[in-house]
mmCIF file of C-alpha atoms and ligand atoms in Angstrom:
data_model
loop_
_atom_site.group_PDB
_atom_site.id
_atom_site.type_symbol
_atom_site.label_atom_id
_atom_site.label_comp_id
_atom_site.label_asym_id
_atom_site.label_seq_id
_atom_site.Cartn_x
_atom_site.Cartn_y
_atom_site.Cartn_z
ATOM 1 C CA MET G 9 -119.498 -40.322 -107.316
ATOM 2 C CA LYS G 10 -116.377 -39.477 -109.185
ATOM 3 C CA ASN G 11 -117.952 -37.343 -111.885
ATOM 4 C CA LEU G 12 -120.034 -35.312 -109.902
ATOM 5 C CA ASN G 13 -119.828 -31.987 -111.287
ATOM 6 C CA HIS G 14 -119.834 -29.051 -108.730
ATOM 7 C CA PRO G 15 -122.872 -27.561 -107.384
ATOM 8 C CA THR G 16 -122.947 -23.898 -109.283
ATOM 9 C CA THR G 17 -122.115 -20.903 -106.832
ATOM 10 C CA GLN G 18 -125.167 -19.169 -108.006
ATOM 11 C CA GLU G 19 -127.354 -22.219 -107.126
ATOM 12 C CA ASP G 20 -129.931 -20.769 -104.445
ATOM 13 C CA LEU G 21 -131.095 -23.462 -102.517
ATOM 14 C CA SER G 22 -132.908 -21.199 -99.629
ATOM 15 C CA GLY G 23 -136.185 -21.999 -101.022
ATOM 16 C CA ALA G 24 -138.158 -24.999 -101.966
ATOM 17 C CA TRP G 25 -135.510 -26.331 -104.378
ATOM 18 C CA CYS G 26 -136.939 -30.091 -103.826
ATOM 19 C CA ASN G 27 -140.715 -31.058 -105.125
ATOM 20 C CA ASP G 28 -141.577 -27.534 -104.753
ATOM 21 C CA ASN G 29 -141.901 -27.938 -101.202
ATOM 22 C CA GLU G 30 -140.328 -26.355 -98.372
ATOM 23 C CA VAL G 31 -140.876 -29.389 -95.742
ATOM 24 C CA THR G 32 -139.385 -31.987 -98.370
ATOM 25 C CA SER G 33 -136.356 -29.725 -99.032
ATOM 26 C CA SER G 34 -135.671 -29.222 -95.187
ATOM 27 C CA ILE G 35 -135.845 -33.117 -94.598
ATOM 28 C CA MET G 36 -132.902 -33.399 -97.617
ATOM 29 C CA GLU G 37 -130.985 -30.765 -96.236
ATOM 30 C CA ALA G 38 -131.118 -32.269 -92.674
ATOM 31 C CA VAL G 39 -130.128 -35.848 -93.994
ATOM 32 C CA SER G 40 -127.171 -34.224 -96.221
ATOM 33 C CA PHE G 41 -126.190 -32.601 -92.996
ATOM 34 C CA VAL G 42 -126.143 -35.561 -90.933
ATOM 35 C CA THR G 43 -124.374 -38.240 -93.661
ATOM 36 C CA PRO G 44 -120.837 -36.903 -92.927
ATOM 37 C CA VAL G 45 -121.032 -37.396 -89.491
ATOM 38 C CA MET G 46 -122.521 -41.112 -89.500
ATOM 39 C CA GLU G 47 -119.882 -42.123 -92.380
ATOM 40 C CA LYS G 48 -116.675 -40.602 -90.463
ATOM 41 C CA PHE G 49 -118.259 -43.445 -87.685
ATOM 42 C CA PHE G 50 -118.752 -45.929 -90.191
ATOM 43 C CA ILE G 51 -115.224 -45.676 -91.648
ATOM 44 C CA ARG G 52 -113.198 -45.270 -88.284
ATOM 45 C CA THR G 53 -115.035 -48.640 -87.336
ATOM 46 C CA VAL G 54 -114.725 -50.747 -90.367
ATOM 47 C CA ASP G 55 -110.928 -49.572 -90.421
ATOM 48 C CA GLU G 56 -110.988 -50.791 -86.761
ATOM 49 C CA GLY G 57 -112.688 -54.193 -87.357
ATOM 50 C CA LEU G 58 -110.316 -55.053 -89.982
ATOM 51 C CA SER G 59 -107.468 -57.339 -88.570
ATOM 52 C CA PRO G 60 -104.779 -59.834 -90.098
ATOM 53 C CA GLN G 61 -107.373 -62.859 -89.941
ATOM 54 C CA THR G 62 -109.646 -60.748 -92.059
ATOM 55 C CA PRO G 63 -109.718 -62.976 -95.323
ATOM 56 C CA PRO G 64 -108.247 -61.039 -98.484
ATOM 57 C CA ALA G 65 -111.652 -61.148 -100.265
ATOM 58 C CA GLN G 66 -113.847 -59.613 -97.256
ATOM 59 C CA LYS G 67 -110.560 -57.052 -96.610
ATOM 60 C CA GLU G 68 -111.064 -55.911 -100.197
ATOM 61 C CA ARG G 69 -114.707 -55.191 -99.860
ATOM 62 C CA CYS G 70 -114.147 -53.329 -96.731
ATOM 63 C CA LEU G 71 -111.446 -51.110 -97.979
ATOM 64 C CA SER G 72 -113.846 -50.430 -101.031
ATOM 65 C CA PHE G 73 -116.689 -49.744 -98.590
ATOM 66 C CA ILE G 74 -114.235 -47.092 -96.760
ATOM 67 C CA ARG G 75 -113.309 -45.286 -100.264
ATOM 68 C CA GLU G 76 -117.479 -45.291 -101.367
ATOM 69 C CA GLU G 77 -118.045 -43.718 -97.930
ATOM 70 C CA ALA G 78 -115.032 -41.070 -98.134
ATOM 71 C CA ASP G 79 -116.398 -40.255 -101.489
ATOM 72 C CA HIS G 80 -119.884 -39.546 -100.047
ATOM 73 C CA THR G 81 -118.743 -37.678 -97.506
ATOM 74 C CA ARG G 82 -116.778 -35.296 -99.803
ATOM 75 C CA VAL G 83 -119.508 -34.710 -102.091
ATOM 76 C CA HIS G 84 -121.752 -34.325 -99.127
ATOM 77 C CA ARG G 85 -119.829 -31.834 -97.341
ATOM 78 C CA ARG G 86 -119.267 -29.411 -100.672
ATOM 79 C CA PHE G 87 -123.133 -30.078 -101.095
ATOM 80 C CA ASN G 88 -123.546 -28.532 -97.398
ATOM 81 C CA ALA G 89 -121.311 -25.711 -97.602
ATOM 82 C CA SER G 90 -123.709 -24.525 -100.522
ATOM 83 C CA LEU G 91 -126.447 -24.916 -97.534
ATOM 84 C CA SER G 92 -124.536 -22.851 -95.095
ATOM 85 C CA HIS G 93 -124.247 -19.932 -97.606
ATOM 86 C CA TYR G 94 -127.975 -19.309 -96.738
ATOM 87 C CA LEU G 95 -128.255 -21.154 -93.106
ATOM 88 C CA GLY G 96 -125.431 -19.675 -91.506
ATOM 89 C CA ARG G 97 -124.527 -22.441 -89.609
ATOM 90 C CA THR G 98 -125.128 -26.536 -89.332
ATOM 91 C CA PRO G 99 -128.390 -27.377 -87.955
ATOM 92 C CA PRO G 100 -129.164 -28.000 -84.413
ATOM 93 C CA GLY G 101 -128.788 -31.753 -83.383
ATOM 94 C CA LEU G 102 -126.093 -32.162 -85.378
ATOM 95 C CA ALA G 103 -123.826 -31.834 -82.665
ATOM 96 C CA LEU G 104 -125.675 -34.239 -80.734
ATOM 97 C CA ILE G 105 -125.404 -36.882 -83.017
ATOM 98 C CA ASP G 106 -121.740 -36.277 -83.700
ATOM 99 C CA ARG G 107 -121.338 -36.577 -79.449
ATOM 100 C CA LEU G 108 -123.390 -39.843 -79.281
ATOM 101 C CA LEU G 109 -121.334 -41.618 -82.211
ATOM 102 C CA GLU G 110 -117.714 -40.416 -80.498
ATOM 103 C CA SER G 111 -119.283 -41.644 -77.054
ATOM 104 C CA ALA G 112 -120.049 -44.833 -78.725
ATOM 105 C CA ARG G 113 -116.366 -44.847 -80.276
ATOM 106 C CA LYS G 114 -115.025 -44.142 -76.648
ATOM 107 C CA HIS G 115 -117.135 -46.774 -74.855
ATOM 108 C CA LEU G 116 -118.600 -49.228 -76.916
ATOM 109 C CA SER G 117 -116.631 -52.475 -77.550
ATOM 110 C CA LEU G 118 -115.616 -53.023 -81.052
ATOM 111 C CA SER G 119 -118.252 -55.524 -81.698
ATOM 112 C CA SER G 120 -120.723 -53.857 -80.329
ATOM 113 C CA ARG G 121 -119.651 -50.667 -82.462
ATOM 114 C CA LEU G 122 -119.703 -52.914 -85.529
ATOM 115 C CA LEU G 123 -123.269 -53.628 -84.491
ATOM 116 C CA LEU G 124 -124.416 -50.268 -84.469
ATOM 117 C CA ALA G 125 -122.495 -49.467 -87.414
ATOM 118 C CA ALA G 126 -124.329 -52.300 -89.372
ATOM 119 C CA THR G 127 -127.894 -51.253 -87.755
ATOM 120 C CA LEU G 128 -126.693 -47.665 -89.197
ATOM 121 C CA GLU G 129 -125.786 -49.213 -92.591
ATOM 122 C CA HIS G 130 -129.419 -51.227 -92.370
ATOM 123 C CA PHE G 131 -131.135 -48.408 -91.778
ATOM 124 C CA THR G 132 -129.362 -46.551 -94.780
ATOM 125 C CA ALA G 133 -130.325 -49.030 -96.623
ATOM 126 C CA VAL G 134 -134.057 -49.027 -96.219
ATOM 127 C CA LEU G 135 -134.182 -45.433 -96.668
ATOM 128 C CA SER G 136 -132.053 -45.566 -99.525
ATOM 129 C CA LYS G 137 -134.577 -48.607 -101.211
ATOM 130 C CA VAL G 138 -137.688 -45.965 -100.234
ATOM 131 C CA TYR G 139 -135.655 -43.177 -101.933
ATOM 132 C CA ILE G 140 -135.573 -45.427 -105.176
ATOM 133 C CA SER G 141 -138.600 -46.232 -105.311
ATOM 134 C CA GLN G 142 -140.459 -42.721 -105.219
ATOM 135 C CA ALA G 143 -137.451 -41.056 -107.612
ATOM 136 C CA HIS G 144 -139.397 -41.167 -110.370
ATOM 137 C CA ARG G 145 -142.021 -38.510 -108.540
ATOM 138 C CA MET G 146 -139.141 -36.454 -106.959
ATOM 139 C CA ASP G 147 -139.006 -33.084 -108.739
ATOM 140 C CA ILE G 148 -135.127 -31.643 -107.640
ATOM 141 C CA ARG G 149 -134.621 -28.197 -109.183
ATOM 142 C CA SER G 150 -130.579 -28.636 -108.440
ATOM 143 C CA ASP G 151 -129.131 -30.883 -110.629
ATOM 144 C CA PHE G 152 -126.307 -31.676 -108.748
ATOM 145 C CA ALA G 153 -128.479 -32.649 -105.471
ATOM 146 C CA ARG G 154 -130.693 -34.786 -107.936
ATOM 147 C CA GLU G 155 -127.440 -36.821 -108.742
ATOM 148 C CA LEU G 156 -125.684 -36.796 -105.573
ATOM 149 C CA PHE G 157 -129.113 -38.014 -103.710
ATOM 150 C CA ALA G 158 -129.782 -40.727 -106.381
ATOM 151 C CA ARG G 159 -126.243 -41.872 -106.658
ATOM 152 C CA HIS G 160 -125.617 -42.241 -103.031
ATOM 153 C CA ALA G 161 -129.110 -44.355 -102.356
ATOM 154 C CA ARG G 162 -127.809 -46.577 -105.313
ATOM 155 C CA GLU G 163 -124.423 -46.994 -103.768
ATOM 156 C CA GLU G 164 -125.772 -47.579 -100.270
ATOM 157 C CA ILE G 165 -127.760 -50.045 -101.536
ATOM 158 C CA GLU G 166 -125.006 -51.969 -103.617
ATOM 159 C CA HIS G 167 -122.748 -51.894 -100.474
ATOM 160 C CA ARG G 168 -125.542 -52.901 -97.722
ATOM 161 C CA SER G 169 -124.153 -56.191 -96.844
ATOM 162 C CA VAL G 170 -120.513 -54.844 -96.014
ATOM 163 C CA VAL G 171 -120.518 -53.977 -92.293
ATOM 164 C CA PHE G 172 -123.012 -56.748 -91.407
ATOM 165 C CA ASP G 173 -120.876 -59.338 -92.960
ATOM 166 C CA LEU G 174 -117.743 -58.125 -91.175
ATOM 167 C CA TRP G 175 -119.779 -57.988 -87.596
ATOM 168 C CA VAL G 176 -120.701 -61.569 -88.000
ATOM 169 C CA SER G 177 -117.045 -62.692 -89.195
ATOM 170 C CA GLN G 178 -116.419 -61.297 -85.634
ATOM 171 C CA ALA G 179 -119.067 -61.479 -82.933
ATOM 172 C CA SER G 180 -122.888 -62.260 -82.701
ATOM 173 C CA GLY G 181 -125.628 -60.438 -80.979
ATOM 174 C CA GLY G 182 -129.027 -61.869 -79.996
ATOM 175 C CA ARG G 183 -132.330 -60.573 -81.397
ATOM 176 C CA THR G 184 -132.539 -58.322 -78.304
ATOM 177 C CA LYS G 185 -129.420 -56.642 -78.575
ATOM 178 C CA ARG G 186 -130.387 -55.936 -81.952
ATOM 179 C CA ALA G 187 -133.616 -54.877 -81.690
ATOM 180 C CA LEU G 188 -132.821 -52.281 -79.193
ATOM 181 C CA THR G 189 -129.727 -51.160 -81.001
ATOM 182 C CA VAL G 190 -132.730 -50.494 -84.105
ATOM 183 C CA LEU G 191 -134.782 -48.862 -81.273
ATOM 184 C CA ALA G 192 -131.701 -46.313 -80.328
ATOM 185 C CA VAL G 193 -130.958 -45.504 -83.596
ATOM 186 C CA LEU G 194 -134.815 -44.772 -84.179
ATOM 187 C CA LEU G 195 -134.680 -42.480 -81.208
ATOM 188 C CA ALA G 196 -131.872 -40.814 -82.160
ATOM 189 C CA GLY G 197 -132.800 -40.343 -85.621
ATOM 190 C CA VAL G 198 -136.293 -38.803 -84.599
ATOM 191 C CA ILE G 199 -134.779 -36.337 -82.242
ATOM 192 C CA TYR G 200 -132.207 -35.215 -84.743
ATOM 193 C CA VAL G 201 -135.193 -35.025 -87.427
ATOM 194 C CA SER G 202 -137.419 -33.127 -85.167
ATOM 195 C CA VAL G 203 -135.062 -30.611 -83.958
ATOM 196 C CA ALA G 204 -133.239 -29.973 -87.798
ATOM 197 C CA VAL G 205 -136.072 -30.012 -89.830
ATOM 198 C CA PRO G 206 -138.043 -27.163 -87.777
ATOM 199 C CA TRP G 207 -135.066 -25.348 -87.728
ATOM 200 C CA ILE G 208 -134.121 -25.571 -91.249
ATOM 201 C CA LEU G 209 -137.700 -24.914 -92.445
ATOM 202 C CA HIS G 210 -137.940 -21.749 -90.295
ATOM 203 C CA ARG G 211 -134.684 -20.231 -91.882
ATOM 204 C CA LYS G 212 -136.579 -20.578 -95.327
ATOM 205 C CA THR G 213 -140.006 -19.840 -94.013
ATOM 206 C CA GLY G 214 -138.475 -16.728 -91.854
ATOM 207 C CA SER G 215 -141.644 -16.927 -89.773
ATOM 208 C CA LEU G 216 -142.792 -19.373 -86.618
ATOM 209 C CA ARG G 217 -146.453 -19.044 -88.161
ATOM 210 C CA ARG G 218 -145.153 -20.036 -91.756
ATOM 211 C CA THR G 219 -142.987 -22.920 -90.508
ATOM 212 C CA LEU G 220 -145.860 -24.433 -88.328
ATOM 213 C CA LEU G 221 -148.487 -24.215 -91.362
ATOM 214 C CA ALA G 222 -145.818 -25.561 -93.510
ATOM 215 C CA LEU G 223 -145.371 -28.604 -91.311
ATOM 216 C CA ALA G 224 -149.060 -29.288 -90.680
ATOM 217 C CA GLY G 225 -149.485 -28.963 -94.574
ATOM 218 C CA PHE G 226 -146.916 -31.528 -95.120
ATOM 219 C CA ALA G 227 -148.348 -33.859 -92.509
ATOM 220 C CA ALA G 228 -151.836 -33.593 -94.126
ATOM 221 C CA GLY G 229 -150.970 -34.028 -97.608
ATOM 222 C CA ASN G 230 -148.457 -36.576 -97.013
ATOM 223 C CA ARG G 231 -150.919 -38.759 -94.635
ATOM 224 C CA SER G 232 -151.338 -41.803 -96.990
ATOM 225 C CA ASP G 233 -147.981 -41.734 -98.474
ATOM 226 C CA ILE G 234 -146.658 -41.313 -94.578
ATOM 227 C CA ALA G 235 -148.793 -45.009 -93.987
ATOM 228 C CA ALA G 236 -148.029 -46.675 -97.295
ATOM 229 C CA TYR G 237 -144.437 -45.841 -97.002
ATOM 230 C CA SER G 238 -144.169 -46.312 -93.240
ATOM 231 C CA PRO G 239 -140.788 -48.407 -93.226
ATOM 232 C CA LEU G 240 -140.886 -49.241 -89.503
ATOM 233 C CA THR G 241 -141.515 -53.091 -89.968
ATOM 234 C CA GLU G 242 -138.362 -53.280 -92.248
ATOM 235 C CA LEU G 243 -136.442 -51.360 -89.836
ATOM 236 C CA PHE G 244 -137.315 -53.984 -87.129
ATOM 237 C CA SER G 245 -136.479 -56.973 -89.580
ATOM 238 C CA PHE G 246 -132.887 -56.141 -88.597
ATOM 239 C CA ALA G 247 -133.689 -58.340 -85.067
ATOM 240 C CA ARG G 248 -134.804 -61.341 -87.072
ATOM 241 C CA ARG G 249 -132.670 -64.426 -86.844
ATOM 242 C CA ASP G 250 -132.380 -64.713 -90.478
ATOM 243 C CA TYR G 251 -132.079 -61.507 -91.406
ATOM 244 C CA HIS G 252 -129.427 -60.710 -93.984
ATOM 245 C CA PRO G 253 -129.078 -57.464 -96.015
ATOM 246 C CA ASP G 254 -129.083 -59.277 -99.162
ATOM 247 C CA HIS G 255 -132.484 -60.261 -98.902
ATOM 248 C CA LEU G 256 -133.551 -56.572 -98.264
ATOM 249 C CA VAL G 257 -133.713 -55.480 -101.969
ATOM 250 C CA ASP G 258 -134.497 -57.412 -105.211
ATOM 251 C CA ASP G 259 -131.417 -57.539 -107.487
ATOM 252 C CA GLY G 260 -132.879 -54.798 -109.865
ATOM 253 C CA LEU G 261 -133.741 -52.276 -107.315
ATOM 254 C CA ALA G 262 -130.149 -51.173 -107.388
ATOM 255 C CA GLY G 263 -130.367 -50.244 -110.893
ATOM 256 C CA ALA G 264 -133.773 -48.515 -111.290
ATOM 257 C CA THR G 265 -132.114 -44.876 -110.944
ATOM 258 C CA ARG G 266 -129.528 -45.666 -113.769
HETATM 259 FE FE1 LIG B 12 -122.736 -43.200 -98.062
HETATM 260 FE FE1 LIG B 13 -122.973 -46.869 -96.694
#
């Protein structure tokens, strides 16, 4: 993301900048706010997972992963600062995710933290895959945001196996533990989205009535898409015995938005 230009200071992101839809725009903003919080956890966990016994090639992949996630964080923070101009503060729910990950850092063993990071990276890869497959239908008014989300999705797909490979090189978790971790991440994600998205949307619409109408309209208008692209089966594929992130996408997909 090194060459991404700054968002212009005149850019007004308070409206429907994505797909001309206030709900879609709010979802994208909620995702952007939570990104640096999760990436802080990935970077620390992978860094702690490295040891003198880590093979040089794997160590290099991990260091490249750390650099890439740090770069994503830097660029998303810049975008989030633009969003904060009109929002005034970060969305509710974000502090909860931060606290949960801090608590995981303090109380979980390194192998459990690596499992959690690998699970979160699996979620990111699945959602990036959905995003890339839908990118041709996206109409993003902000040049900066369009490039940011497309490049981030592509790079997440490309480095999707790094944390998983580090985790399996040091530990193993049975299918039940993996499925429970997927469930826990899903639960935390649903809570965050359910709190943050309506709050952002309310800032855009300015009234509770318009917020509820926009949410109802979004659900009704996207019913068939939500059913068709529901990634639940893929999210839980993480618990399969033969799961590996390499099998999540075919090699051609990562280049789809180039
Ligand atoms: Fe990232
Ligand atoms: Fe990542």
